[in-house]
Amino acid sequence: IAIVDPAEADRVVDVMRANPLGKHARIIGRVTETDAGWVSIRTALGSTRIVDMLAGDQLPRIC
């Protein structure tokens, strides 16, 4: 996971893809000023929903 300037994002992905371990690198999100402190996702149906805080053990979500 890398957080980069939006103006550099495509270049960063290209550099990551140049390495065999990064051949599937993708842009998966963006930081916005709206709803500061919240994480939202776009569902397969195109709607947006808030990702709630985890209850219990805080395990990584990106696997």
mmCIF file of C-alpha atoms in Angstrom:
data_model
loop_
_atom_site.group_PDB
_atom_site.id
_atom_site.type_symbol
_atom_site.label_atom_id
_atom_site.label_comp_id
_atom_site.label_asym_id
_atom_site.label_seq_id
_atom_site.Cartn_x
_atom_site.Cartn_y
_atom_site.Cartn_z
ATOM 1 C CA ILE A 1 0.000 0.000 0.000
ATOM 2 C CA ALA A 2 1.299 3.433 -0.932
ATOM 3 C CA ILE A 3 -0.286 6.833 -0.463
ATOM 4 C CA VAL A 4 0.963 9.162 -3.193
ATOM 5 C CA ASP A 5 0.160 12.505 -4.783
ATOM 6 C CA PRO A 6 -2.721 11.964 -7.257
ATOM 7 C CA ALA A 7 -0.668 13.678 -9.973
ATOM 8 C CA GLU A 8 1.999 10.968 -9.585
ATOM 9 C CA ALA A 9 -0.277 7.955 -9.041
ATOM 10 C CA ASP A 10 -0.178 6.557 -12.584
ATOM 11 C CA ARG A 11 3.613 6.894 -12.744
ATOM 12 C CA VAL A 12 3.984 5.147 -9.380
ATOM 13 C CA VAL A 13 1.783 2.261 -10.555
ATOM 14 C CA ASP A 14 3.867 1.960 -13.741
ATOM 15 C CA VAL A 15 7.063 1.755 -11.669
ATOM 16 C CA MET A 16 5.497 -0.871 -9.399
ATOM 17 C CA ARG A 17 4.363 -2.930 -12.396
ATOM 18 C CA ALA A 18 7.914 -2.880 -13.797
ATOM 19 C CA ASN A 19 8.853 -5.235 -10.956
ATOM 20 C CA PRO A 20 7.579 -8.827 -11.297
ATOM 21 C CA LEU A 21 6.217 -8.685 -7.740
ATOM 22 C CA GLY A 22 4.120 -5.632 -8.632
ATOM 23 C CA LYS A 23 2.695 -6.818 -11.935
ATOM 24 C CA HIS A 24 -0.863 -6.615 -10.547
ATOM 25 C CA ALA A 25 -0.459 -3.188 -8.895
ATOM 26 C CA ARG A 26 -3.653 -1.112 -8.985
ATOM 27 C CA ILE A 27 -5.048 2.138 -7.676
ATOM 28 C CA ILE A 28 -7.674 1.012 -5.173
ATOM 29 C CA GLY A 29 -8.744 4.245 -3.511
ATOM 30 C CA ARG A 30 -8.271 7.940 -2.972
ATOM 31 C CA VAL A 31 -8.141 10.390 -0.099
ATOM 32 C CA THR A 32 -10.756 13.154 -0.172
ATOM 33 C CA GLU A 33 -11.626 16.096 2.043
ATOM 34 C CA THR A 34 -15.246 15.014 2.395
ATOM 35 C CA ASP A 35 -16.225 12.871 5.367
ATOM 36 C CA ALA A 36 -12.819 13.263 7.051
ATOM 37 C CA GLY A 37 -12.040 10.328 9.315
ATOM 38 C CA TRP A 38 -14.325 7.889 7.494
ATOM 39 C CA VAL A 39 -13.543 5.151 5.016
ATOM 40 C CA SER A 40 -16.107 4.353 2.367
ATOM 41 C CA ILE A 41 -16.163 1.784 -0.412
ATOM 42 C CA ARG A 42 -17.984 1.536 -3.705
ATOM 43 C CA THR A 43 -19.871 -1.741 -3.927
ATOM 44 C CA ALA A 44 -20.109 -4.008 -6.963
ATOM 45 C CA LEU A 45 -23.539 -2.452 -7.622
ATOM 46 C CA GLY A 46 -22.044 1.054 -7.692
ATOM 47 C CA SER A 47 -23.398 2.323 -4.376
ATOM 48 C CA THR A 48 -21.175 3.740 -1.622
ATOM 49 C CA ARG A 49 -21.149 2.573 1.977
ATOM 50 C CA ILE A 50 -19.193 3.453 5.117
ATOM 51 C CA VAL A 51 -16.702 0.845 6.371
ATOM 52 C CA ASP A 52 -17.363 0.479 10.104
ATOM 53 C CA MET A 53 -14.643 0.069 12.708
ATOM 54 C CA LEU A 54 -13.864 -3.561 13.412
ATOM 55 C CA ALA A 55 -15.236 -5.103 16.581
ATOM 56 C CA GLY A 56 -12.859 -7.371 18.468
ATOM 57 C CA ASP A 57 -9.399 -8.187 17.124
ATOM 58 C CA GLN A 58 -8.066 -5.638 14.644
ATOM 59 C CA LEU A 59 -6.942 -7.953 11.844
ATOM 60 C CA PRO A 60 -5.644 -6.662 8.503
ATOM 61 C CA ARG A 61 -8.355 -6.193 5.868
ATOM 62 C CA ILE A 62 -6.114 -6.403 2.816
ATOM 63 C CA CYS A 63 -5.215 -10.013 2.158
#
